Coordinates of C-alpha atoms and ligand atoms in Angstrom, one line a residue:
M1223 CA 0.0 0.0 0.0
N1224 CA 1.2 3.6 -0.6
H1225 CA -0.1 7.0 0.3
D1226 CA -2.9 7.0 -2.4
T1227 CA -4.2 3.6 -1.5
D1228 CA -4.1 4.3 2.3
Q1229 CA -6.0 7.5 1.8
I1230 CA -8.7 5.9 -0.4
A1231 CA -9.0 2.9 2.0
R1232 CA -9.5 5.2 4.9
R1233 CA -12.2 7.2 3.1
L1234 CA -14.1 4.1 1.8
K1235 CA -13.8 1.6 4.6
G1236 CA -17.1 1.3 6.4
K1237 CA -19.2 2.9 3.6
D1238 CA -22.5 1.2 2.9
E1239 CA -21.7 1.1 -0.8
I1240 CA -18.4 1.0 -2.7
R1241 CA -18.6 1.9 -6.4
I1242 CA -15.5 1.1 -8.5
L1243 CA -14.9 1.8 -12.2
F1244 CA -12.0 0.0 -14.0
V1245 CA -10.7 1.9 -17.0
C1246 CA -8.5 0.9 -20.0
L1247 CA -8.3 2.1 -23.6
G1248 CA -10.7 -0.1 -25.5
N1249 CA -12.8 -1.6 -22.6
I1250 CA -12.5 -4.9 -24.4
C1251 CA -9.4 -6.5 -22.7
R1252 CA -8.0 -5.3 -19.4
S1253 CA -10.8 -3.3 -17.8
P1254 CA -13.6 -5.9 -18.5
A1255 CA -11.3 -8.6 -17.1
A1256 CA -10.7 -6.5 -14.0
H1257 CA -14.5 -6.0 -13.7
G1258 CA -15.0 -9.8 -14.0
V1259 CA -12.3 -10.7 -11.5
M1260 CA -13.5 -8.2 -9.0
Q1261 CA -17.2 -9.2 -9.4
A1262 CA -16.2 -12.8 -8.8
I1263 CA -14.4 -11.9 -5.6
V1264 CA -17.3 -9.9 -4.2
D1265 CA -19.8 -12.6 -5.2
A1266 CA -17.7 -15.3 -3.6
E1267 CA -17.4 -13.2 -0.4
G1268 CA -21.2 -12.7 -0.3
C1269 CA -21.0 -8.9 -0.5
A1270 CA -22.2 -8.1 -4.0
D1271 CA -24.9 -5.8 -2.4
R1272 CA -22.2 -3.4 -1.1
W1273 CA -19.9 -3.4 -4.1
H1274 CA -20.9 -2.0 -7.4
I1275 CA -18.4 -2.8 -10.2
D1276 CA -18.3 -1.5 -13.7
S1277 CA -15.7 -0.8 -16.5
A1278 CA -15.2 1.7 -19.3
G1279 CA -12.7 2.7 -22.0
T1280 CA -11.1 6.1 -22.6
G1281 CA -11.6 5.4 -26.4
D1282 CA -14.9 4.8 -28.1
Y1283 CA -13.7 2.4 -30.9
H1284 CA -15.4 -0.7 -29.4
T1285 CA -18.6 0.8 -27.9
G1286 CA -21.2 -2.0 -27.6
D1287 CA -18.7 -4.8 -28.2
L1288 CA -18.2 -7.9 -26.0
P1289 CA -14.7 -8.3 -24.6
D1290 CA -12.0 -9.4 -27.1
K1291 CA -12.5 -13.2 -27.8
R1292 CA -8.9 -14.0 -26.6
M1293 CA -9.6 -12.2 -23.3
R1294 CA -12.9 -14.1 -22.9
I1295 CA -11.2 -17.5 -23.6
H1296 CA -8.3 -16.9 -21.1
A1297 CA -10.7 -15.6 -18.5
R1298 CA -13.1 -18.5 -18.9
R1299 CA -10.3 -20.9 -18.2
R1300 CA -10.0 -19.4 -14.8
G1301 CA -13.8 -19.4 -14.2
Y1302 CA -14.7 -15.8 -15.3
E1303 CA -17.5 -15.2 -17.8
L1304 CA -16.9 -11.8 -19.3
I1305 CA -20.2 -10.4 -20.6
H1306 CA -19.7 -6.6 -20.3
R1307 CA -20.5 -4.4 -23.3
A1308 CA -17.9 -1.8 -24.0
R1309 CA -18.7 1.8 -23.3
Q1310 CA -16.6 5.0 -23.2
V1311 CA -15.9 6.7 -19.9
R1312 CA -17.9 10.0 -19.3
E1313 CA -17.6 12.9 -17.0
R1314 CA -20.6 11.7 -15.0
D1315 CA -18.6 8.6 -13.9
F1316 CA -16.8 10.9 -11.5
D1317 CA -20.1 11.4 -9.7
D1318 CA -21.3 7.8 -10.1
F1319 CA -18.1 6.1 -8.7
D1320 CA -15.9 6.4 -5.6
L1321 CA -12.8 4.9 -7.1
I1322 CA -11.7 5.1 -10.7
I1323 CA -8.9 2.7 -11.6
P1324 CA -6.8 3.1 -14.8
M1325 CA -4.7 0.2 -16.1
D1326 CA -1.8 2.3 -17.4
A1327 CA -0.3 5.8 -17.4
S1328 CA -1.9 6.7 -20.7
N1329 CA -5.4 5.8 -19.4
E1330 CA -4.6 7.7 -16.2
R1331 CA -3.5 10.9 -18.1
N1332 CA -6.8 10.8 -20.1
L1333 CA -8.9 10.4 -17.0
R1334 CA -7.1 13.3 -15.2
R1335 CA -7.9 15.5 -18.2
L1336 CA -11.6 14.5 -18.0
A1337 CA -11.9 14.9 -14.2
P1338 CA -14.1 18.0 -13.6
T1339 CA -12.8 18.9 -10.1
P1340 CA -9.8 18.2 -7.8
D1341 CA -12.1 16.0 -5.7
A1342 CA -13.1 14.0 -8.8
E1343 CA -9.4 13.7 -9.8
A1344 CA -8.6 12.3 -6.3
K1345 CA -10.8 9.3 -7.1
I1346 CA -8.2 8.1 -9.7
V1347 CA -5.8 5.5 -8.3
P1348 CA -4.0 3.3 -10.8
M1349 CA -4.3 -0.5 -10.8
A1350 CA -0.6 -0.9 -10.2
A1351 CA -1.0 0.8 -6.8
W1352 CA -3.0 -2.2 -5.6
I1353 CA -0.7 -4.9 -7.1
D1354 CA 2.0 -6.5 -5.0
K1355 CA 5.3 -4.6 -5.6
A1356 CA 7.0 -7.9 -6.0
S1357 CA 5.3 -8.3 -9.4
R1358 CA 7.7 -5.4 -10.6
Y1359 CA 4.9 -4.1 -12.9
D1360 CA 4.0 -0.4 -12.6
H1361 CA 1.1 -0.9 -15.0
V1362 CA -1.1 -3.6 -16.5
P1363 CA 0.3 -4.0 -20.1
D1364 CA -2.0 -3.8 -23.1
P1365 CA -2.3 -7.4 -24.4
Y1366 CA -4.0 -6.4 -27.7
Y1367 CA -0.9 -7.0 -29.9
E1368 CA 0.5 -9.8 -27.7
G1369 CA 0.1 -13.6 -27.6
S1370 CA -1.4 -15.8 -25.0
E1371 CA 1.2 -14.9 -22.4
G1372 CA 0.1 -11.3 -22.5
F1373 CA -3.5 -12.2 -21.6
E1374 CA -2.3 -14.6 -18.9
L1375 CA -0.1 -11.8 -17.4
V1376 CA -3.1 -9.5 -17.4
L1377 CA -5.1 -12.0 -15.4
D1378 CA -2.3 -12.7 -13.0
L1379 CA -1.8 -9.0 -12.2
L1380 CA -5.6 -8.4 -11.9
E1381 CA -6.2 -11.4 -9.6
N1382 CA -3.4 -10.1 -7.3
G1383 CA -4.5 -6.5 -7.4
C1384 CA -8.3 -7.1 -7.1
R1385 CA -7.8 -9.4 -4.1
R1386 CA -5.6 -6.7 -2.4
L1387 CA -8.1 -4.0 -3.3
F1388 CA -10.9 -6.1 -1.8
D1389 CA -8.9 -6.8 1.4
A1390 CA -8.0 -3.1 1.8
L1391 CA -11.6 -1.9 1.6
K1392 CA -13.6 -4.7 3.1
N1393 CA -15.4 -4.0 6.4
Ligands
LIG197 P1 -7.8 -2.7 -23.7 O1 -7.0 -3.2 -25.0 O2 -7.5 -1.2 -23.6 O3 -7.2 -3.4 -22.6 O4 -9.3 -2.9 -24.0 C1 -7.1 -2.6 -26.3 C2 -8.2 -2.9 -27.1 C3 -8.4 -2.3 -28.3 C4 -7.4 -1.5 -28.8 C5 -6.3 -1.2 -28.0 C6 -6.2 -1.7 -26.7 N1 -7.5 -0.9 -30.1 O5 -6.5 -0.2 -30.5 O6 -8.5 -1.1 -30.7

């Protein structure tokens, strides 16, 4: 945990509802996978009524699409069914969510540009902040032009980060 994650955890711990938005570029690979992994954790922990999970992309190229087929296949092997339909992030998301989690520095820059107020901007904490430092990844790499190992790496990082995020904010 670092300064940002500590601060957010203090602010959100004990809240009746926690609303989290995962964000990547296309909303067809990394963020819908994060969404599926996090949803599976809160379902398994029996607290889906407290946690509201969603995902979006900074780009609009894939609006309405299911996640990339390769991402769905790799996720399904681990027990996650990814059924989200891609949508673009919008300014209103800063009202609708408590925590907005970009996958990489480019997603983070785009979100900071979109944030309407300093309070809104303070809701942005990158995925890497939740991932064990031992992974040595400071972002979740875009798997779109990679092979199978790129998709497996995304799932490894997300399973680690989502579990640590859940543990940090659970009551
Ligand atoms: P994502 O991956 O941001 O993890 O959903 C990508 C999906 C599509 C593209 C780039 C990255 N694209 O260029 O279409």
